[in-house]
mmCIF file of C-alpha atoms in Angstrom:
data_model
loop_
_atom_site.group_PDB
_atom_site.id
_atom_site.type_symbol
_atom_site.label_atom_id
_atom_site.label_comp_id
_atom_site.label_asym_id
_atom_site.label_seq_id
_atom_site.Cartn_x
_atom_site.Cartn_y
_atom_site.Cartn_z
ATOM 1 C CA ASP A 1 56.214 107.174 104.215
ATOM 2 C CA VAL A 2 58.985 105.710 101.073
ATOM 3 C CA VAL A 3 59.334 103.608 98.274
ATOM 4 C CA VAL A 4 62.785 102.578 97.452
ATOM 5 C CA ILE A 5 63.366 101.297 94.332
ATOM 6 C CA GLY A 6 66.253 98.911 93.680
ATOM 7 C CA GLY A 7 67.504 96.367 96.078
ATOM 8 C CA GLY A 8 71.096 96.809 95.820
ATOM 9 C CA ILE A 9 73.842 97.842 98.091
ATOM 10 C CA ALA A 10 72.415 101.831 97.562
ATOM 11 C CA GLY A 11 69.036 100.763 97.902
ATOM 12 C CA LEU A 12 69.302 98.457 100.488
ATOM 13 C CA SER A 13 71.333 101.403 102.814
ATOM 14 C CA ALA A 14 68.717 104.146 102.306
ATOM 15 C CA ALA A 15 65.697 102.017 103.310
ATOM 16 C CA TRP A 16 67.602 100.850 106.327
ATOM 17 C CA ARG A 17 68.799 104.114 107.323
ATOM 18 C CA LEU A 18 65.026 105.683 106.510
ATOM 19 C CA VAL A 19 63.694 102.436 109.155
ATOM 20 C CA ARG A 20 66.342 103.346 111.812
ATOM 21 C CA ALA A 21 64.827 107.215 111.347
ATOM 22 C CA GLY A 22 61.489 105.739 112.534
ATOM 23 C CA LEU A 23 60.072 105.676 108.975
ATOM 24 C CA ASP A 24 57.662 102.965 107.018
ATOM 25 C CA ALA A 25 59.766 102.126 104.143
ATOM 26 C CA THR A 26 59.134 99.418 101.590
ATOM 27 C CA VAL A 27 61.985 97.936 99.032
ATOM 28 C CA MET A 28 60.787 97.249 95.433
ATOM 29 C CA GLU A 29 63.185 94.922 93.590
ATOM 30 C CA ALA A 30 62.888 93.276 89.981
ATOM 31 C CA ALA A 31 65.464 90.255 90.462
ATOM 32 C CA SER A 32 64.145 87.183 92.860
ATOM 33 C CA GLU A 33 66.794 88.031 95.190
ATOM 34 C CA ALA A 34 68.241 91.493 96.894
ATOM 35 C CA GLY A 35 71.605 92.302 96.555
ATOM 36 C CA GLY A 36 72.326 93.785 93.279
ATOM 37 C CA ASN A 37 75.725 92.772 91.823
ATOM 38 C CA ILE A 38 76.841 92.271 95.737
ATOM 39 C CA ARG A 39 76.059 88.711 95.727
ATOM 40 C CA THR A 40 77.676 85.566 97.375
ATOM 41 C CA HIS A 41 76.828 82.012 96.008
ATOM 42 C CA SER A 42 78.023 78.853 97.237
ATOM 43 C CA ASP A 43 77.825 75.349 94.568
ATOM 44 C CA GLY A 44 80.505 72.543 94.104
ATOM 45 C CA GLY A 45 82.628 73.288 97.392
ATOM 46 C CA PHE A 46 83.236 77.114 95.880
ATOM 47 C CA ARG A 47 82.448 80.105 96.942
ATOM 48 C CA TYR A 48 82.261 82.669 94.510
ATOM 49 C CA GLU A 49 81.113 86.364 94.326
ATOM 50 C CA ARG A 50 78.803 87.878 91.274
ATOM 51 C CA GLY A 51 80.768 90.727 91.657
ATOM 52 C CA PRO A 52 82.873 92.874 93.935
ATOM 53 C CA HIS A 53 85.039 90.818 96.040
ATOM 54 C CA THR A 54 86.516 93.153 98.946
ATOM 55 C CA PHE A 55 86.444 96.640 100.085
ATOM 56 C CA LEU A 56 88.895 99.393 101.166
ATOM 57 C CA GLY A 57 90.119 99.675 104.723
ATOM 58 C CA SER A 58 89.545 103.164 104.492
ATOM 59 C CA ALA A 59 85.808 102.903 103.865
ATOM 60 C CA ASP A 60 84.571 104.062 107.006
ATOM 61 C CA ASP A 61 80.860 103.985 106.117
ATOM 62 C CA VAL A 62 80.672 100.667 105.046
ATOM 63 C CA PHE A 63 82.407 99.411 108.286
ATOM 64 C CA ALA A 64 79.969 101.267 110.175
ATOM 65 C CA LEU A 65 76.989 100.369 107.931
ATOM 66 C CA ALA A 66 78.136 96.476 109.101
ATOM 67 C CA ASP A 67 78.143 97.361 112.743
ATOM 68 C CA GLU A 68 74.468 98.688 112.684
ATOM 69 C CA VAL A 69 73.169 95.949 111.115
ATOM 70 C CA GLY A 70 74.972 93.386 113.628
ATOM 71 C CA LEU A 71 78.021 91.863 111.183
ATOM 72 C CA SER A 72 81.067 93.651 112.503
ATOM 73 C CA ASP A 73 82.128 90.361 113.770
ATOM 74 C CA ARG A 74 81.850 88.674 110.615
ATOM 75 C CA ILE A 75 84.176 91.315 108.763
ATOM 76 C CA VAL A 76 87.879 89.894 108.197
ATOM 77 C CA PRO A 77 90.731 91.426 106.004
ATOM 78 C CA THR A 78 92.665 90.139 103.086
ATOM 79 C CA ARG A 79 95.726 87.518 103.981
ATOM 80 C CA PRO A 80 98.739 89.448 104.030
ATOM 81 C CA ALA A 81 100.324 87.211 100.784
ATOM 82 C CA ALA A 82 96.990 89.830 99.090
ATOM 83 C CA GLY A 83 99.686 92.888 99.219
ATOM 84 C CA ARG A 84 101.318 91.474 96.224
ATOM 85 C CA ARG A 85 99.542 92.472 93.130
ATOM 86 C CA PHE A 86 100.465 91.549 89.538
ATOM 87 C CA ILE A 87 100.633 93.570 86.605
ATOM 88 C CA ALA A 88 100.780 91.513 83.027
ATOM 89 C CA ARG A 89 103.226 92.828 80.725
ATOM 90 C CA ASN A 90 105.437 91.100 77.729
ATOM 91 C CA GLY A 91 103.763 87.677 78.236
ATOM 92 C CA ARG A 92 104.538 87.245 82.289
ATOM 93 C CA LEU A 93 103.207 88.904 85.367
ATOM 94 C CA HIS A 94 105.300 91.361 87.090
ATOM 95 C CA GLU A 95 104.807 91.974 90.698
ATOM 96 C CA ALA A 96 103.785 95.929 91.043
ATOM 97 C CA PRO A 97 106.678 97.566 92.898
ATOM 98 C CA THR A 98 105.442 98.704 96.633
ATOM 99 C CA GLY A 99 108.401 100.726 97.504
ATOM 100 C CA PRO A 100 112.150 102.420 96.176
ATOM 101 C CA GLY A 101 113.979 98.908 96.003
ATOM 102 C CA SER A 102 111.280 97.204 94.061
ATOM 103 C CA PHE A 103 110.441 100.182 91.881
ATOM 104 C CA LEU A 104 114.092 100.154 91.107
ATOM 105 C CA ALA A 105 114.394 96.525 90.349
ATOM 106 C CA THR A 106 111.096 95.895 88.275
ATOM 107 C CA ARG A 107 111.384 94.894 84.934
ATOM 108 C CA LEU A 108 107.476 96.112 84.857
ATOM 109 C CA LEU A 109 108.967 99.089 83.197
ATOM 110 C CA SER A 110 111.648 100.851 81.063
ATOM 111 C CA TRP A 111 114.249 102.800 82.826
ATOM 112 C CA ARG A 112 113.323 105.593 80.839
ATOM 113 C CA ALA A 113 109.771 105.262 82.263
ATOM 114 C CA LYS A 114 111.082 104.955 85.719
ATOM 115 C CA LEU A 115 112.632 108.208 85.253
ATOM 116 C CA ALA A 116 109.696 109.931 83.776
ATOM 117 C CA LEU A 117 107.468 108.511 86.574
ATOM 118 C CA ALA A 118 110.156 109.215 89.498
ATOM 119 C CA GLY A 119 109.704 113.302 88.337
ATOM 120 C CA GLU A 120 105.880 113.161 89.013
ATOM 121 C CA PRO A 121 106.807 115.479 92.615
ATOM 122 C CA PHE A 122 108.633 118.110 89.973
ATOM 123 C CA ARG A 123 105.291 118.386 87.993
ATOM 124 C CA THR A 124 103.436 120.989 89.644
ATOM 125 C CA ARG A 125 100.860 122.365 86.662
ATOM 126 C CA ARG A 126 96.953 121.599 87.569
ATOM 127 C CA GLY A 127 95.222 120.197 84.750
ATOM 128 C CA ASP A 128 91.833 121.599 83.662
ATOM 129 C CA PRO A 129 88.663 120.310 84.238
ATOM 130 C CA GLY A 130 87.775 119.188 80.856
ATOM 131 C CA GLU A 131 90.897 116.494 81.109
ATOM 132 C CA THR A 132 90.933 112.742 80.377
ATOM 133 C CA ALA A 133 92.252 110.146 82.667
ATOM 134 C CA GLN A 134 94.559 109.038 79.870
ATOM 135 C CA SER A 135 95.850 112.894 79.458
ATOM 136 C CA PHE A 136 95.869 113.286 83.151
ATOM 137 C CA PHE A 137 98.228 109.806 84.178
ATOM 138 C CA GLU A 138 100.118 110.672 80.747
ATOM 139 C CA ARG A 139 101.059 114.125 82.320
ATOM 140 C CA ARG A 140 101.678 113.274 85.953
ATOM 141 C CA PHE A 141 103.507 109.927 85.144
ATOM 142 C CA GLY A 142 104.882 109.559 81.780
ATOM 143 C CA VAL A 143 103.505 107.924 78.861
ATOM 144 C CA GLU A 144 104.456 104.373 79.413
ATOM 145 C CA ALA A 145 103.734 104.023 82.973
ATOM 146 C CA ALA A 146 100.305 105.821 82.351
ATOM 147 C CA ARG A 147 99.335 103.079 79.815
ATOM 148 C CA VAL A 148 100.919 100.210 81.879
ATOM 149 C CA ILE A 149 100.475 101.002 85.533
ATOM 150 C CA ALA A 150 97.082 103.062 85.327
ATOM 151 C CA GLY A 151 95.845 101.622 82.631
ATOM 152 C CA ALA A 152 96.100 98.342 84.430
ATOM 153 C CA PHE A 153 94.340 100.270 87.259
ATOM 154 C CA ILE A 154 91.517 101.401 84.977
ATOM 155 C CA SER A 155 90.650 98.035 83.762
ATOM 156 C CA GLY A 156 90.454 96.630 87.453
ATOM 157 C CA VAL A 157 88.165 99.762 88.593
ATOM 158 C CA TYR A 158 86.043 100.874 85.608
ATOM 159 C CA ALA A 159 86.659 98.385 82.405
ATOM 160 C CA GLY A 160 87.011 101.488 80.776
ATOM 161 C CA ASP A 161 88.612 103.767 78.142
ATOM 162 C CA PRO A 162 91.203 105.930 79.779
ATOM 163 C CA ALA A 163 90.545 108.227 76.439
ATOM 164 C CA THR A 164 86.893 109.053 77.332
ATOM 165 C CA LEU A 165 86.932 109.000 81.011
ATOM 166 C CA SER A 166 87.167 112.359 82.916
ATOM 167 C CA ALA A 167 90.113 112.490 85.235
ATOM 168 C CA PRO A 168 87.910 114.687 87.748
ATOM 169 C CA ALA A 169 84.773 112.657 87.541
ATOM 170 C CA ALA A 170 86.591 108.736 87.577
ATOM 171 C CA PHE A 171 89.757 109.617 89.727
ATOM 172 C CA PRO A 172 88.068 112.797 92.268
ATOM 173 C CA LEU A 173 90.770 111.949 94.833
ATOM 174 C CA PHE A 174 93.905 111.839 92.658
ATOM 175 C CA TRP A 175 92.192 114.827 90.893
ATOM 176 C CA ARG A 176 92.099 116.493 94.279
ATOM 177 C CA PHE A 177 95.461 115.478 95.057
ATOM 178 C CA GLU A 178 97.355 117.796 91.973
ATOM 179 C CA GLN A 179 94.744 120.732 92.840
ATOM 180 C CA GLU A 180 95.391 120.890 96.372
ATOM 181 C CA SER A 181 98.831 119.747 96.400
ATOM 182 C CA GLY A 182 100.349 120.238 92.852
ATOM 183 C CA GLY A 183 101.017 116.594 92.617
ATOM 184 C CA MET A 184 99.996 112.589 93.464
ATOM 185 C CA ILE A 185 102.635 112.349 96.273
ATOM 186 C CA ARG A 186 102.665 115.495 97.903
ATOM 187 C CA GLY A 187 98.741 114.984 97.632
ATOM 188 C CA PHE A 188 98.946 111.603 98.796
ATOM 189 C CA VAL A 189 101.272 112.567 102.215
ATOM 190 C CA ARG A 190 98.279 115.927 103.005
ATOM 191 C CA HIS A 191 95.804 113.293 102.697
ATOM 192 C CA ALA A 192 97.244 110.792 105.271
ATOM 193 C CA LYS A 193 97.841 113.533 107.561
ATOM 194 C CA GLN A 194 94.051 114.737 107.206
ATOM 195 C CA ARG A 195 92.993 111.027 107.844
ATOM 196 C CA LYS A 196 95.179 110.795 110.818
ATOM 197 C CA ALA A 197 93.710 113.678 112.004
ATOM 198 C CA GLU A 198 90.375 113.195 111.626
ATOM 199 C CA ARG A 199 90.774 109.763 113.569
ATOM 200 C CA ARG A 200 92.214 111.341 116.362
ATOM 201 C CA ALA A 201 89.307 113.803 116.612
ATOM 202 C CA ARG A 202 86.858 110.424 116.462
ATOM 203 C CA GLY A 203 88.408 109.132 119.568
ATOM 204 C CA GLU A 204 90.198 106.527 117.420
ATOM 205 C CA SER A 205 93.618 104.969 118.540
ATOM 206 C CA GLY A 206 95.628 102.048 117.083
ATOM 207 C CA PRO A 207 96.590 101.614 113.895
ATOM 208 C CA ALA A 208 94.843 103.073 110.953
ATOM 209 C CA ARG A 209 92.809 100.045 108.640
ATOM 210 C CA LYS A 210 94.611 99.311 105.818
ATOM 211 C CA GLY A 211 94.297 96.800 102.833
ATOM 212 C CA LEU A 212 91.212 95.537 101.545
ATOM 213 C CA TRP A 213 88.449 93.724 103.708
ATOM 214 C CA SER A 214 85.172 91.390 103.044
ATOM 215 C CA LEU A 215 82.714 89.281 105.140
ATOM 216 C CA ARG A 216 83.456 85.457 106.197
ATOM 217 C CA ASP A 217 80.915 84.343 104.047
ATOM 218 C CA GLY A 218 81.459 86.814 101.386
ATOM 219 C CA LEU A 219 80.218 90.512 100.473
ATOM 220 C CA GLY A 220 77.064 88.970 99.917
ATOM 221 C CA GLU A 221 76.535 88.722 103.474
ATOM 222 C CA LEU A 222 76.303 92.307 104.033
ATOM 223 C CA THR A 223 73.576 93.044 101.409
ATOM 224 C CA GLY A 224 71.913 89.614 102.419
ATOM 225 C CA GLY A 225 72.511 90.921 106.222
ATOM 226 C CA ILE A 226 70.480 94.204 105.493
ATOM 227 C CA ALA A 227 67.696 92.528 103.610
ATOM 228 C CA VAL A 228 66.955 90.026 106.480
ATOM 229 C CA ARG A 229 66.846 92.857 109.027
ATOM 230 C CA LEU A 230 64.501 94.514 106.863
ATOM 231 C CA GLY A 231 62.417 91.249 106.232
ATOM 232 C CA ASP A 232 59.343 91.762 104.728
ATOM 233 C CA ARG A 233 59.814 95.243 104.039
ATOM 234 C CA VAL A 234 61.844 94.140 100.982
ATOM 235 C CA ARG A 235 59.677 92.847 98.023
ATOM 236 C CA THR A 236 61.406 91.020 94.823
ATOM 237 C CA GLY A 237 60.070 90.040 91.723
ATOM 238 C CA ALA A 238 58.640 93.401 91.385
ATOM 239 C CA THR A 239 59.858 95.631 88.224
ATOM 240 C CA VAL A 240 58.883 99.034 88.712
ATOM 241 C CA ARG A 241 57.206 100.221 85.462
ATOM 242 C CA SER A 242 56.266 103.835 86.218
ATOM 243 C CA ILE A 243 56.133 106.877 88.801
ATOM 244 C CA GLU A 244 53.978 109.133 88.802
ATOM 245 C CA ARG A 245 53.038 112.457 90.907
ATOM 246 C CA VAL A 246 49.444 112.165 92.905
ATOM 247 C CA ALA A 247 47.879 114.400 95.268
ATOM 248 C CA ASP A 248 49.227 112.728 98.390
ATOM 249 C CA GLY A 249 52.710 111.949 97.030
ATOM 250 C CA TYR A 250 53.724 109.782 94.372
ATOM 251 C CA ARG A 251 52.193 106.558 92.673
ATOM 252 C CA VAL A 252 54.748 103.682 91.872
ATOM 253 C CA ALA A 253 53.262 100.946 89.683
ATOM 254 C CA TRP A 254 54.996 97.527 89.405
ATOM 255 C CA ASP A 255 54.007 94.251 87.675
ATOM 256 C CA GLY A 256 50.850 93.266 89.796
ATOM 257 C CA GLY A 257 49.939 96.244 91.975
ATOM 258 C CA GLU A 258 50.962 99.894 93.106
ATOM 259 C CA ALA A 259 51.510 101.847 96.158
ATOM 260 C CA ILE A 260 50.871 105.441 96.669
ATOM 261 C CA ALA A 261 54.581 106.899 99.067
ATOM 262 C CA SER A 262 55.153 110.418 100.277
ATOM 263 C CA ARG A 263 58.982 109.987 99.121
ATOM 264 C CA VAL A 264 60.376 107.694 96.905
ATOM 265 C CA VAL A 265 63.885 106.880 96.171
ATOM 266 C CA VAL A 266 65.498 105.643 92.926
ATOM 267 C CA ALA A 267 68.081 103.286 93.567
ATOM 268 C CA ALA A 268 68.275 101.905 90.182
ATOM 269 C CA PRO A 269 70.916 101.975 87.577
ATOM 270 C CA PRO A 270 70.804 104.644 85.202
ATOM 271 C CA GLN A 271 68.809 103.168 81.913
ATOM 272 C CA GLU A 272 66.266 101.252 84.500
ATOM 273 C CA ALA A 273 65.779 104.518 86.563
ATOM 274 C CA ALA A 274 65.572 106.626 83.072
ATOM 275 C CA GLY A 275 62.563 104.245 81.893
ATOM 276 C CA MET A 276 60.847 104.677 85.082
ATOM 277 C CA LEU A 277 61.164 108.870 85.017
ATOM 278 C CA ALA A 278 60.519 109.356 81.636
ATOM 279 C CA ALA A 279 56.568 110.584 82.274
ATOM 280 C CA LEU A 280 57.671 111.763 85.665
ATOM 281 C CA ASP A 281 60.679 113.978 84.608
ATOM 282 C CA PRO A 282 61.697 114.011 81.283
ATOM 283 C CA ASP A 283 64.928 115.846 81.281
ATOM 284 C CA LEU A 284 66.396 113.771 84.149
ATOM 285 C CA SER A 285 65.449 110.671 82.520
ATOM 286 C CA ALA A 286 67.479 111.563 79.283
ATOM 287 C CA LEU A 287 70.517 112.640 81.504
ATOM 288 C CA LEU A 288 70.373 109.016 83.089
ATOM 289 C CA ALA A 289 70.205 107.201 79.916
ATOM 290 C CA GLY A 290 73.140 109.195 78.942
ATOM 291 C CA ILE A 291 75.034 107.199 81.564
ATOM 292 C CA VAL A 292 77.218 104.562 79.451
ATOM 293 C CA MET A 293 77.478 101.369 81.320
ATOM 294 C CA ALA A 294 80.600 99.157 80.840
ATOM 295 C CA PRO A 295 79.540 95.061 80.261
ATOM 296 C CA VAL A 296 81.689 92.635 82.572
ATOM 297 C CA THR A 297 81.597 88.801 83.164
ATOM 298 C CA VAL A 298 83.046 87.184 85.473
ATOM 299 C CA VAL A 299 84.678 84.016 84.826
ATOM 300 C CA HIS A 300 84.899 81.655 88.057
ATOM 301 C CA LEU A 301 87.579 78.399 87.729
ATOM 302 C CA GLY A 302 87.491 76.320 90.377
ATOM 303 C CA PHE A 303 90.088 73.596 90.673
ATOM 304 C CA SER A 304 90.042 70.514 92.980
ATOM 305 C CA ALA A 305 93.606 70.908 94.110
ATOM 306 C CA ARG A 306 96.117 73.947 94.943
ATOM 307 C CA ALA A 307 97.517 75.197 91.700
ATOM 308 C CA ALA A 308 101.177 75.383 92.064
ATOM 309 C CA GLN A 309 101.829 77.789 89.320
ATOM 310 C CA VAL A 310 99.424 80.598 90.903
ATOM 311 C CA PRO A 311 101.433 82.913 92.993
ATOM 312 C CA GLU A 312 100.457 83.721 96.362
ATOM 313 C CA GLY A 313 99.021 87.163 95.769
ATOM 314 C CA PHE A 314 95.730 89.252 95.247
ATOM 315 C CA GLY A 315 95.449 88.694 91.088
ATOM 316 C CA PHE A 316 96.494 90.557 88.421
ATOM 317 C CA LEU A 317 95.455 93.194 85.957
ATOM 318 C CA ALA A 318 95.843 93.770 82.112
ATOM 319 C CA PRO A 319 96.289 96.836 80.432
ATOM 320 C CA ARG A 320 95.273 96.805 77.040
ATOM 321 C CA GLY A 321 97.721 96.264 74.450
ATOM 322 C CA GLU A 322 99.344 93.481 75.992
ATOM 323 C CA GLY A 323 97.610 90.386 74.078
ATOM 324 C CA VAL A 324 95.844 89.536 77.181
ATOM 325 C CA ARG A 325 92.054 89.777 77.083
ATOM 326 C CA SER A 326 90.868 89.286 80.191
ATOM 327 C CA LEU A 327 91.021 92.535 82.299
ATOM 328 C CA GLY A 328 92.158 90.807 85.130
ATOM 329 C CA VAL A 329 91.980 87.360 87.662
ATOM 330 C CA LEU A 330 91.534 87.424 91.257
ATOM 331 C CA PHE A 331 92.916 84.713 93.134
ATOM 332 C CA PRO A 332 90.001 84.403 95.899
ATOM 333 C CA SER A 333 90.959 81.377 97.697
ATOM 334 C CA ARG A 334 94.194 82.995 98.105
ATOM 335 C CA LEU A 335 92.547 85.708 99.609
ATOM 336 C CA PHE A 336 90.180 84.509 102.021
ATOM 337 C CA ASP A 337 89.242 81.012 103.991
ATOM 338 C CA GLY A 338 86.358 79.301 102.596
ATOM 339 C CA ARG A 339 86.428 79.717 99.134
ATOM 340 C CA ALA A 340 87.373 76.592 98.119
ATOM 341 C CA ASP A 341 87.172 73.210 100.005
ATOM 342 C CA GLY A 342 89.666 70.493 100.181
ATOM 343 C CA GLY A 343 92.342 72.950 99.548
ATOM 344 C CA GLY A 344 91.354 73.635 96.424
ATOM 345 C CA ASP A 345 91.794 76.672 94.378
ATOM 346 C CA LEU A 346 89.421 79.388 92.992
ATOM 347 C CA LEU A 347 90.608 81.791 90.386
ATOM 348 C CA SER A 348 87.965 84.620 89.456
ATOM 349 C CA GLY A 349 88.746 86.410 85.830
ATOM 350 C CA TYR A 350 87.106 89.453 84.345
ATOM 351 C CA VAL A 351 86.239 89.690 80.323
ATOM 352 C CA GLY A 352 84.549 92.489 78.738
ATOM 353 C CA GLY A 353 84.655 96.089 79.624
ATOM 354 C CA VAL A 354 83.747 99.074 77.346
ATOM 355 C CA LEU A 355 86.819 98.354 74.962
ATOM 356 C CA ASP A 356 85.686 94.958 74.830
ATOM 357 C CA ALA A 357 81.492 94.871 74.774
ATOM 358 C CA ALA A 358 81.274 91.914 72.439
ATOM 359 C CA ALA A 359 83.058 89.251 74.814
ATOM 360 C CA LEU A 360 79.345 89.572 76.751
ATOM 361 C CA ASP A 361 77.846 87.903 73.888
ATOM 362 C CA LEU A 362 80.413 84.825 73.719
ATOM 363 C CA ASP A 363 78.958 81.371 75.146
ATOM 364 C CA ASP A 364 80.187 80.546 78.438
ATOM 365 C CA ASP A 365 82.555 77.905 77.303
ATOM 366 C CA THR A 366 84.312 80.317 74.911
ATOM 367 C CA LEU A 367 84.627 82.611 77.894
ATOM 368 C CA ALA A 368 86.371 80.034 80.257
ATOM 369 C CA ALA A 369 88.536 79.379 77.419
ATOM 370 C CA ILE A 370 89.192 83.256 77.203
ATOM 371 C CA VAL A 371 90.614 83.058 80.852
ATOM 372 C CA ARG A 372 92.063 79.977 80.534
ATOM 373 C CA ASP A 373 94.526 80.517 77.528
ATOM 374 C CA ASP A 374 95.644 84.084 79.159
ATOM 375 C CA LEU A 375 96.402 82.211 82.779
ATOM 376 C CA ARG A 376 98.130 79.227 80.580
ATOM 377 C CA ALA A 377 100.308 82.094 78.554
ATOM 378 C CA LEU A 378 100.882 84.292 81.805
ATOM 379 C CA ILE A 379 101.877 81.528 84.284
ATOM 380 C CA GLY A 380 101.270 78.161 82.583
ATOM 381 C CA LEU A 381 98.583 77.064 84.533
ATOM 382 C CA ALA A 382 97.363 74.463 82.143
ATOM 383 C CA ASP A 383 94.952 72.390 84.312
ATOM 384 C CA ALA A 384 91.610 71.793 83.331
ATOM 385 C CA PRO A 385 89.253 73.220 86.123
ATOM 386 C CA SER A 386 87.097 71.032 88.058
ATOM 387 C CA PHE A 387 84.373 73.684 87.845
ATOM 388 C CA VAL A 388 83.734 76.760 86.155
ATOM 389 C CA ARG A 389 80.649 79.390 86.874
ATOM 390 C CA VAL A 390 80.254 82.372 84.395
ATOM 391 C CA ALA A 391 78.074 85.669 85.562
ATOM 392 C CA ARG A 392 77.054 88.202 82.888
ATOM 393 C CA THR A 393 76.269 91.661 84.035
ATOM 394 C CA PRO A 394 75.218 93.642 80.687
ATOM 395 C CA ARG A 395 75.279 97.085 82.553
ATOM 396 C CA ALA A 396 78.069 96.646 85.387
ATOM 397 C CA ILE A 397 79.710 99.581 86.229
ATOM 398 C CA PRO A 398 79.329 103.294 85.124
ATOM 399 C CA GLN A 399 81.298 105.352 83.066
ATOM 400 C CA PHE A 400 82.515 108.671 84.387
ATOM 401 C CA THR A 401 83.072 109.992 80.730
ATOM 402 C CA LEU A 402 83.706 113.559 79.853
ATOM 403 C CA GLY A 403 81.039 116.286 80.581
ATOM 404 C CA HIS A 404 79.852 113.679 83.020
ATOM 405 C CA LEU A 405 79.833 116.170 86.408
ATOM 406 C CA ASP A 406 78.263 118.714 84.371
#
């Protein structure tokens, strides 16, 4: 009935729901294993992620999907220490404020910037749909806080350039806060009330899920679990070359074969999808080809013993312009059990992004040296890792630039 092209989380989820609805679906995945960027590897006593490490407690659909495939008992929250997040500024790490007291005490921002940020609830002007993320956050938070706090956030989420990202496309929730409530803080309060009402309507009791979550053996356990349940419906090593319309639906051709399906779901990255659709729908193909993708490299550094210099926490993000080349470094072994055997440590640094795309072309040793140099400068960690793994993704994160929604 359906051919699903792409075996990442989107394609696997689509195929799973189609099969549950009683349809015959086959997944075509070009790589040798399913999962896309959400894959977990175990090697040398360390368990590390190819891409993302966690998902939000508010991601109800992810919890529902895990429950459907029998993995709800495998979901685990981060350790309590993960509530501590750090931002690199002026050659050191500063803990991100979590309340009025820590906001007043932090040296992350100047007093002038704190006053500007504190005035956010009184700025009620709404932005226009053509506003960039940089303009939006500067208008709401002030120039310094926008560069430091929002800049770090954008490095971590998009590996992007705030000056080119579309505010309503890249940050729809924040944009909605302003449009509906006139400000971020008022919008957040209203959103929290709505979430609470939705939980009551679903009959949920007890405290709402907060923080960040994963699975016991890593996020790859979710994509891997779906693929296992789909069984031989997932065909790996199958690079789709073309899709054409025929009398009975569509002919999907890949290296070594073809199939006729009533419907096709294209869940491949934009550039790959553009190539497949060039003959079938040139206009759609051109639109997909125009989506910019940020390149990102993940550098995993494993230490056989616990690194005392690493603070207890989730990790740090680095706004651009602080002399730190890494986009940020996470501390996975401080977040979850089973990430480093024998009491060791695992750190995962992210390098590249839109503003440092050339980093992807550097060799593994140079990339590892970049992350190590940043760790040495920021927290004094000079120990040599016993384990290094580098995962490059040339087209990792879509950039919702100006005009994206159009």
